[in-house]
Amino acid sequence: MLKYLEMSSESPLNSYVRKFWILDNSESGLVATTKHALPNTCITIAIIHGDGLIIDFPNNPISIARGSYLVGEITKATGVMVLPYTKAFMVQLNPWAATLLSNCSFHELTNQFAAIADINRELARSFIDINVLDNKGTKQQILKALELYLYPTGASTLIASCFNLFESHSPFIPLKIAALSDHTGYTVRGIEKKFRRHVGLTPKQAFTIMKVRSVVNELISSTGNLSLTALAYKYGYTDQSHFTRSYFCIMDSLPSKFNKLQYILPLQT
């Protein structure tokens, strides 16, 4: 049976590493039931031991063998199938962190992945001897390896500033890219180029994903007292159809059909 575990990040890297999460099917000779990972504006380091994973990227299912990988932003709910005798140790990076690990253009990794050896050989070497059977030891080895890279740059500081604005922005007021320009001092075009290269999403995509994930968190903890209409209004959707379209674009299902058993969800929301 597939086990799902989480581990928190640690200071001083918790502003870059959001958390660690683990898919453990190492004791089973059966393929685990497919679960769907959800967009969350994060890029993920995946260290895989065993037979591997099958990730159902939009219109492009891909098998991922044993090794270490950087998985780019996903824009839709994405099926993950864990093969027999496999354990995947995942590092969830905040969206401004990945650019500190590689100079690659992250829009090329959106709904894709790359072997870490192809984009940062030194980092890949530090992962070779990791024993993912030891969760605490693996976490400490990863943090030690990442510590060499996670120092702020102009690009990472800009992106973090934009996401801080997303977090604090009222859902009842439409977010305009010009507000990001006023907030950061960068031009609109400059911000869009930075997001494309260093995040792999547009600012609008990132903000929409964050709103829909907030809705999902409400659905996870819902006691049934809040109607979908009220939920839509709470997160700034002025009409039900707009809310449904926005939700469906990311979740690939209707909000009325939400079933938390289908997804890989945080243990705490």
mmCIF file of C-alpha atoms in Angstrom:
data_model
loop_
_atom_site.group_PDB
_atom_site.id
_atom_site.type_symbol
_atom_site.label_atom_id
_atom_site.label_comp_id
_atom_site.label_asym_id
_atom_site.label_seq_id
_atom_site.Cartn_x
_atom_site.Cartn_y
_atom_site.Cartn_z
ATOM 1 C CA MET A 1 0.000 0.000 0.000
ATOM 2 C CA LEU A 2 1.300 3.447 -0.925
ATOM 3 C CA LYS A 3 2.403 5.566 2.022
ATOM 4 C CA TYR A 4 2.417 9.349 1.859
ATOM 5 C CA LEU A 5 4.640 11.245 4.302
ATOM 6 C CA GLU A 6 5.697 14.852 4.780
ATOM 7 C CA MET A 7 8.662 16.494 6.490
ATOM 8 C CA SER A 8 9.057 20.181 7.226
ATOM 9 C CA SER A 9 11.923 22.311 5.989
ATOM 10 C CA GLU A 10 14.430 23.922 8.348
ATOM 11 C CA SER A 11 15.910 27.353 8.898
ATOM 12 C CA PRO A 12 17.697 29.012 7.157
ATOM 13 C CA LEU A 13 16.486 27.294 3.980
ATOM 14 C CA ASN A 14 12.759 27.269 4.740
ATOM 15 C CA SER A 15 12.277 30.424 2.673
ATOM 16 C CA TYR A 16 13.411 28.393 -0.349
ATOM 17 C CA VAL A 17 12.389 24.814 0.482
ATOM 18 C CA ARG A 18 8.676 24.637 1.292
ATOM 19 C CA LYS A 19 8.609 21.028 2.478
ATOM 20 C CA PHE A 20 9.635 17.445 1.721
ATOM 21 C CA TRP A 21 7.092 14.850 0.668
ATOM 22 C CA ILE A 22 7.518 11.140 0.160
ATOM 23 C CA LEU A 23 5.701 8.535 -1.919
ATOM 24 C CA ASP A 24 6.662 5.152 -0.518
ATOM 25 C CA ASN A 25 5.685 1.967 -2.328
ATOM 26 C CA SER A 26 8.968 0.240 -1.508
ATOM 27 C CA GLU A 27 7.428 -2.708 0.316
ATOM 28 C CA SER A 28 4.845 -3.588 -2.329
ATOM 29 C CA GLY A 29 5.164 -5.647 -5.493
ATOM 30 C CA LEU A 30 2.067 -3.958 -6.913
ATOM 31 C CA VAL A 31 1.623 -0.720 -8.805
ATOM 32 C CA ALA A 32 0.075 1.860 -6.476
ATOM 33 C CA THR A 33 -3.289 3.371 -7.359
ATOM 34 C CA THR A 34 -2.831 6.545 -9.384
ATOM 35 C CA LYS A 35 -3.080 9.752 -7.370
ATOM 36 C CA HIS A 36 -3.104 13.248 -8.811
ATOM 37 C CA ALA A 37 -0.597 15.933 -7.895
ATOM 38 C CA LEU A 38 -1.982 19.458 -8.066
ATOM 39 C CA PRO A 39 -0.384 22.656 -9.363
ATOM 40 C CA ASN A 40 0.971 24.736 -6.497
ATOM 41 C CA THR A 41 3.465 27.134 -8.210
ATOM 42 C CA CYS A 42 6.356 25.019 -6.897
ATOM 43 C CA ILE A 43 9.120 23.219 -8.748
ATOM 44 C CA THR A 44 10.121 19.823 -7.381
ATOM 45 C CA ILE A 45 13.332 17.883 -6.957
ATOM 46 C CA ALA A 46 12.528 14.154 -7.221
ATOM 47 C CA ILE A 47 14.975 11.516 -5.996
ATOM 48 C CA ILE A 48 13.678 8.110 -7.042
ATOM 49 C CA HIS A 49 14.817 4.641 -5.972
ATOM 50 C CA GLY A 50 13.285 1.441 -7.276
ATOM 51 C CA ASP A 51 11.334 0.733 -10.444
ATOM 52 C CA GLY A 52 10.277 4.361 -10.931
ATOM 53 C CA LEU A 53 7.182 6.434 -11.579
ATOM 54 C CA ILE A 54 4.816 7.094 -14.420
ATOM 55 C CA ILE A 55 3.774 10.745 -14.522
ATOM 56 C CA ASP A 56 0.767 11.559 -16.672
ATOM 57 C CA PHE A 57 1.764 15.047 -17.791
ATOM 58 C CA PRO A 58 -0.992 16.740 -19.860
ATOM 59 C CA ASN A 59 -1.168 14.754 -23.121
ATOM 60 C CA ASN A 60 2.266 13.249 -22.448
ATOM 61 C CA PRO A 61 2.597 10.350 -19.963
ATOM 62 C CA ILE A 62 6.259 9.683 -19.174
ATOM 63 C CA SER A 63 8.089 6.925 -17.298
ATOM 64 C CA ILE A 64 10.753 8.158 -14.884
ATOM 65 C CA ALA A 65 13.420 5.661 -13.843
ATOM 66 C CA ARG A 66 15.642 5.597 -10.772
ATOM 67 C CA GLY A 67 17.642 8.828 -10.458
ATOM 68 C CA SER A 68 17.374 12.492 -9.501
ATOM 69 C CA TYR A 69 15.262 14.948 -11.473
ATOM 70 C CA LEU A 70 13.943 18.474 -11.539
ATOM 71 C CA VAL A 71 10.215 18.524 -12.274
ATOM 72 C CA GLY A 72 8.940 21.829 -13.609
ATOM 73 C CA GLU A 73 5.713 23.652 -12.869
ATOM 74 C CA ILE A 74 2.584 21.669 -13.601
ATOM 75 C CA THR A 75 -0.480 23.521 -14.855
ATOM 76 C CA LYS A 76 -3.125 20.805 -14.426
ATOM 77 C CA ALA A 77 -3.889 17.989 -12.026
ATOM 78 C CA THR A 78 -1.328 15.358 -13.011
ATOM 79 C CA GLY A 79 -1.579 11.628 -12.385
ATOM 80 C CA VAL A 80 1.311 9.947 -10.585
ATOM 81 C CA MET A 81 1.644 6.155 -10.615
ATOM 82 C CA VAL A 82 4.252 4.664 -8.279
ATOM 83 C CA LEU A 83 5.666 1.395 -9.584
ATOM 84 C CA PRO A 84 6.489 -1.630 -7.395
ATOM 85 C CA TYR A 85 9.345 -1.418 -4.885
ATOM 86 C CA THR A 86 9.719 2.318 -5.448
ATOM 87 C CA LYS A 87 10.268 5.211 -3.098
ATOM 88 C CA ALA A 88 10.255 8.818 -4.319
ATOM 89 C CA PHE A 89 11.665 11.525 -2.066
ATOM 90 C CA MET A 90 10.416 14.948 -3.210
ATOM 91 C CA VAL A 91 11.720 18.417 -2.371
ATOM 92 C CA GLN A 92 9.134 21.139 -2.909
ATOM 93 C CA LEU A 93 10.901 24.369 -3.861
ATOM 94 C CA ASN A 94 9.291 27.775 -3.648
ATOM 95 C CA PRO A 95 8.959 29.310 -7.123
ATOM 96 C CA TRP A 96 11.871 31.710 -6.637
ATOM 97 C CA ALA A 97 14.306 28.956 -5.565
ATOM 98 C CA ALA A 98 14.731 26.807 -8.660
ATOM 99 C CA THR A 99 16.442 29.548 -10.659
ATOM 100 C CA LEU A 100 19.250 29.473 -8.064
ATOM 101 C CA LEU A 101 20.005 25.854 -9.005
ATOM 102 C CA SER A 102 20.236 26.231 -12.765
ATOM 103 C CA ASN A 103 20.439 28.794 -15.555
ATOM 104 C CA CYS A 104 18.025 26.799 -17.710
ATOM 105 C CA SER A 105 14.866 28.408 -19.078
ATOM 106 C CA PHE A 106 12.151 27.042 -16.828
ATOM 107 C CA HIS A 107 9.354 27.560 -19.345
ATOM 108 C CA GLU A 108 10.925 24.594 -21.170
ATOM 109 C CA LEU A 109 10.335 22.480 -18.043
ATOM 110 C CA THR A 110 6.666 23.382 -17.581
ATOM 111 C CA ASN A 111 4.756 20.065 -17.517
ATOM 112 C CA GLN A 112 8.120 18.366 -18.116
ATOM 113 C CA PHE A 113 11.160 17.172 -16.191
ATOM 114 C CA ALA A 114 14.931 16.971 -16.636
ATOM 115 C CA ALA A 115 17.661 14.857 -15.094
ATOM 116 C CA ILE A 116 19.502 17.036 -12.604
ATOM 117 C CA ALA A 117 22.777 15.843 -14.140
ATOM 118 C CA ASP A 118 21.763 17.662 -17.339
ATOM 119 C CA ILE A 119 21.316 21.026 -15.649
ATOM 120 C CA ASN A 120 23.600 20.949 -12.590
ATOM 121 C CA ARG A 121 26.222 18.191 -12.542
ATOM 122 C CA GLU A 122 27.671 19.114 -9.170
ATOM 123 C CA LEU A 123 24.268 18.973 -7.483
ATOM 124 C CA ALA A 124 23.559 15.640 -9.167
ATOM 125 C CA ARG A 125 26.817 14.210 -7.797
ATOM 126 C CA SER A 126 25.801 15.168 -4.265
ATOM 127 C CA PHE A 127 22.627 13.091 -4.640
ATOM 128 C CA ILE A 128 24.284 9.896 -5.941
ATOM 129 C CA ASP A 129 24.919 8.279 -2.550
ATOM 130 C CA ILE A 130 21.651 9.299 -0.904
ATOM 131 C CA ASN A 131 19.842 6.416 0.778
ATOM 132 C CA VAL A 132 16.168 7.336 0.593
ATOM 133 C CA LEU A 133 15.280 4.541 3.015
ATOM 134 C CA ASP A 134 16.515 6.871 5.758
ATOM 135 C CA ASN A 135 14.098 9.802 5.662
ATOM 136 C CA LYS A 136 15.844 12.013 8.205
ATOM 137 C CA GLY A 137 19.274 11.331 6.755
ATOM 138 C CA THR A 138 18.050 12.019 3.223
ATOM 139 C CA LYS A 139 16.521 15.306 4.283
ATOM 140 C CA GLN A 140 19.746 16.470 5.931
ATOM 141 C CA GLN A 141 21.881 15.436 2.936
ATOM 142 C CA ILE A 142 19.608 17.346 0.576
ATOM 143 C CA LEU A 143 19.585 20.478 2.711
ATOM 144 C CA LYS A 144 23.373 20.362 2.958
ATOM 145 C CA ALA A 145 23.687 20.072 -0.838
ATOM 146 C CA LEU A 146 21.189 22.882 -1.506
ATOM 147 C CA GLU A 147 22.791 25.218 0.998
ATOM 148 C CA LEU A 148 25.616 25.884 -1.470
ATOM 149 C CA TYR A 149 23.180 27.392 -3.990
ATOM 150 C CA LEU A 150 20.312 29.062 -2.171
ATOM 151 C CA TYR A 151 21.425 32.661 -1.905
ATOM 152 C CA PRO A 152 19.234 35.506 -3.208
ATOM 153 C CA THR A 153 19.817 37.049 -6.618
ATOM 154 C CA GLY A 154 18.062 39.902 -8.361
ATOM 155 C CA ALA A 155 15.774 37.476 -10.208
ATOM 156 C CA SER A 156 14.886 35.391 -7.160
ATOM 157 C CA THR A 157 14.229 38.514 -5.078
ATOM 158 C CA LEU A 158 11.907 39.920 -7.752
ATOM 159 C CA ILE A 159 9.942 36.692 -8.037
ATOM 160 C CA ALA A 160 9.644 36.317 -4.252
ATOM 161 C CA SER A 161 8.384 39.913 -4.031
ATOM 162 C CA CYS A 162 5.708 39.194 -6.647
ATOM 163 C CA PHE A 163 4.524 36.076 -4.834
ATOM 164 C CA ASN A 164 4.384 37.985 -1.561
ATOM 165 C CA LEU A 165 2.066 40.433 -3.295
ATOM 166 C CA PHE A 166 -0.065 37.555 -4.586
ATOM 167 C CA GLU A 167 -0.398 36.265 -1.027
ATOM 168 C CA SER A 168 -1.490 39.606 0.390
ATOM 169 C CA HIS A 169 -3.705 40.701 -2.509
ATOM 170 C CA SER A 170 -7.436 40.882 -1.854
ATOM 171 C CA PRO A 171 -9.297 38.233 -3.874
ATOM 172 C CA PHE A 172 -12.079 40.756 -4.507
ATOM 173 C CA ILE A 173 -9.820 43.055 -6.518
ATOM 174 C CA PRO A 174 -8.617 41.790 -9.922
ATOM 175 C CA LEU A 175 -4.833 41.590 -9.949
ATOM 176 C CA LYS A 176 -3.278 43.597 -12.756
ATOM 177 C CA ILE A 177 0.285 43.093 -13.893
ATOM 178 C CA ALA A 178 0.765 46.846 -13.546
ATOM 179 C CA ALA A 179 0.399 46.397 -9.781
ATOM 180 C CA LEU A 180 3.425 44.090 -9.842
ATOM 181 C CA SER A 181 5.322 46.733 -11.771
ATOM 182 C CA ASP A 182 4.444 49.392 -9.186
ATOM 183 C CA HIS A 183 5.351 47.010 -6.363
ATOM 184 C CA THR A 184 8.746 45.934 -7.725
ATOM 185 C CA GLY A 185 9.914 48.801 -9.925
ATOM 186 C CA TYR A 186 10.328 46.471 -12.918
ATOM 187 C CA THR A 187 8.518 47.056 -16.203
ATOM 188 C CA VAL A 188 5.531 44.876 -17.063
ATOM 189 C CA ARG A 189 7.494 43.295 -19.913
ATOM 190 C CA GLY A 190 10.473 42.722 -17.623
ATOM 191 C CA ILE A 191 8.335 40.912 -15.043
ATOM 192 C CA GLU A 192 6.706 38.714 -17.678
ATOM 193 C CA LYS A 193 10.104 37.749 -19.114
ATOM 194 C CA LYS A 194 11.488 36.948 -15.659
ATOM 195 C CA PHE A 195 8.486 34.751 -14.830
ATOM 196 C CA ARG A 196 8.725 32.904 -18.139
ATOM 197 C CA ARG A 197 12.430 32.199 -17.745
ATOM 198 C CA HIS A 198 12.762 31.630 -13.998
ATOM 199 C CA VAL A 199 9.353 30.200 -13.023
ATOM 200 C CA GLY A 200 7.806 28.752 -16.166
ATOM 201 C CA LEU A 201 4.401 30.381 -15.619
ATOM 202 C CA THR A 202 2.945 33.773 -16.418
ATOM 203 C CA PRO A 203 2.088 35.946 -13.407
ATOM 204 C CA LYS A 204 -1.613 35.448 -14.211
ATOM 205 C CA GLN A 205 -1.221 31.651 -14.277
ATOM 206 C CA ALA A 206 0.612 31.683 -10.961
ATOM 207 C CA PHE A 207 -2.016 33.850 -9.270
ATOM 208 C CA THR A 208 -4.865 31.723 -10.627
ATOM 209 C CA ILE A 209 -3.209 28.523 -9.403
ATOM 210 C CA MET A 210 -2.837 30.025 -5.939
ATOM 211 C CA LYS A 211 -6.523 31.014 -5.869
ATOM 212 C CA VAL A 212 -7.704 27.578 -6.983
ATOM 213 C CA ARG A 213 -5.460 25.869 -4.423
ATOM 214 C CA SER A 214 -7.046 28.045 -1.735
ATOM 215 C CA VAL A 215 -10.424 26.814 -2.933
ATOM 216 C CA VAL A 216 -9.193 23.205 -2.806
ATOM 217 C CA ASN A 217 -7.986 23.712 0.770
ATOM 218 C CA GLU A 218 -11.481 24.910 1.651
ATOM 219 C CA LEU A 219 -13.005 21.842 0.008
ATOM 220 C CA ILE A 220 -10.662 19.536 1.938
ATOM 221 C CA SER A 221 -11.674 20.983 5.291
ATOM 222 C CA SER A 222 -15.275 21.787 4.374
ATOM 223 C CA THR A 223 -18.047 20.683 6.701
ATOM 224 C CA GLY A 224 -20.615 21.332 3.991
ATOM 225 C CA ASN A 225 -21.746 24.653 5.452
ATOM 226 C CA LEU A 226 -20.343 26.755 2.601
ATOM 227 C CA SER A 227 -22.048 26.483 -0.796
ATOM 228 C CA LEU A 228 -19.993 26.523 -3.990
ATOM 229 C CA THR A 229 -21.528 29.902 -4.823
ATOM 230 C CA ALA A 230 -20.403 31.299 -1.480
ATOM 231 C CA LEU A 231 -16.988 29.716 -1.942
ATOM 232 C CA ALA A 232 -16.620 31.304 -5.370
ATOM 233 C CA TYR A 233 -17.535 34.706 -3.953
ATOM 234 C CA LYS A 234 -15.106 34.293 -1.050
ATOM 235 C CA TYR A 235 -12.236 33.983 -3.512
ATOM 236 C CA GLY A 236 -13.240 36.852 -5.741
ATOM 237 C CA TYR A 237 -15.163 35.094 -8.506
ATOM 238 C CA THR A 238 -18.077 37.315 -9.423
ATOM 239 C CA ASP A 239 -20.088 34.595 -11.141
ATOM 240 C CA GLN A 240 -20.375 30.825 -10.892
ATOM 241 C CA SER A 241 -19.436 30.145 -14.509
ATOM 242 C CA HIS A 242 -16.137 32.038 -14.210
ATOM 243 C CA PHE A 243 -15.325 30.114 -11.037
ATOM 244 C CA THR A 244 -16.156 26.772 -12.646
ATOM 245 C CA ARG A 245 -14.044 27.489 -15.749
ATOM 246 C CA SER A 246 -11.060 28.591 -13.683
ATOM 247 C CA TYR A 247 -11.330 25.543 -11.417
ATOM 248 C CA PHE A 248 -11.822 23.088 -14.297
ATOM 249 C CA CYS A 249 -8.821 24.475 -16.192
ATOM 250 C CA ILE A 250 -6.538 23.365 -13.348
ATOM 251 C CA MET A 251 -8.362 20.478 -11.688
ATOM 252 C CA ASP A 252 -9.788 18.906 -14.871
ATOM 253 C CA SER A 253 -13.050 18.276 -13.051
ATOM 254 C CA LEU A 254 -15.946 20.235 -11.580
ATOM 255 C CA PRO A 255 -15.811 21.595 -8.014
ATOM 256 C CA SER A 256 -19.013 19.704 -7.232
ATOM 257 C CA LYS A 257 -17.165 16.441 -8.037
ATOM 258 C CA PHE A 258 -14.215 17.059 -5.706
ATOM 259 C CA ASN A 259 -13.022 13.859 -4.012
ATOM 260 C CA LYS A 260 -9.944 14.268 -1.842
ATOM 261 C CA LEU A 261 -9.088 10.573 -2.167
ATOM 262 C CA GLN A 262 -8.100 11.155 -5.799
ATOM 263 C CA TYR A 263 -5.294 13.609 -4.972
ATOM 264 C CA ILE A 264 -1.940 13.897 -3.272
ATOM 265 C CA LEU A 265 -2.880 16.517 -0.721
ATOM 266 C CA PRO A 266 -1.004 18.213 2.113
ATOM 267 C CA LEU A 267 -1.370 16.491 5.461
ATOM 268 C CA GLN A 268 -2.055 19.965 6.897
ATOM 269 C CA THR A 269 -3.750 22.843 5.047
#
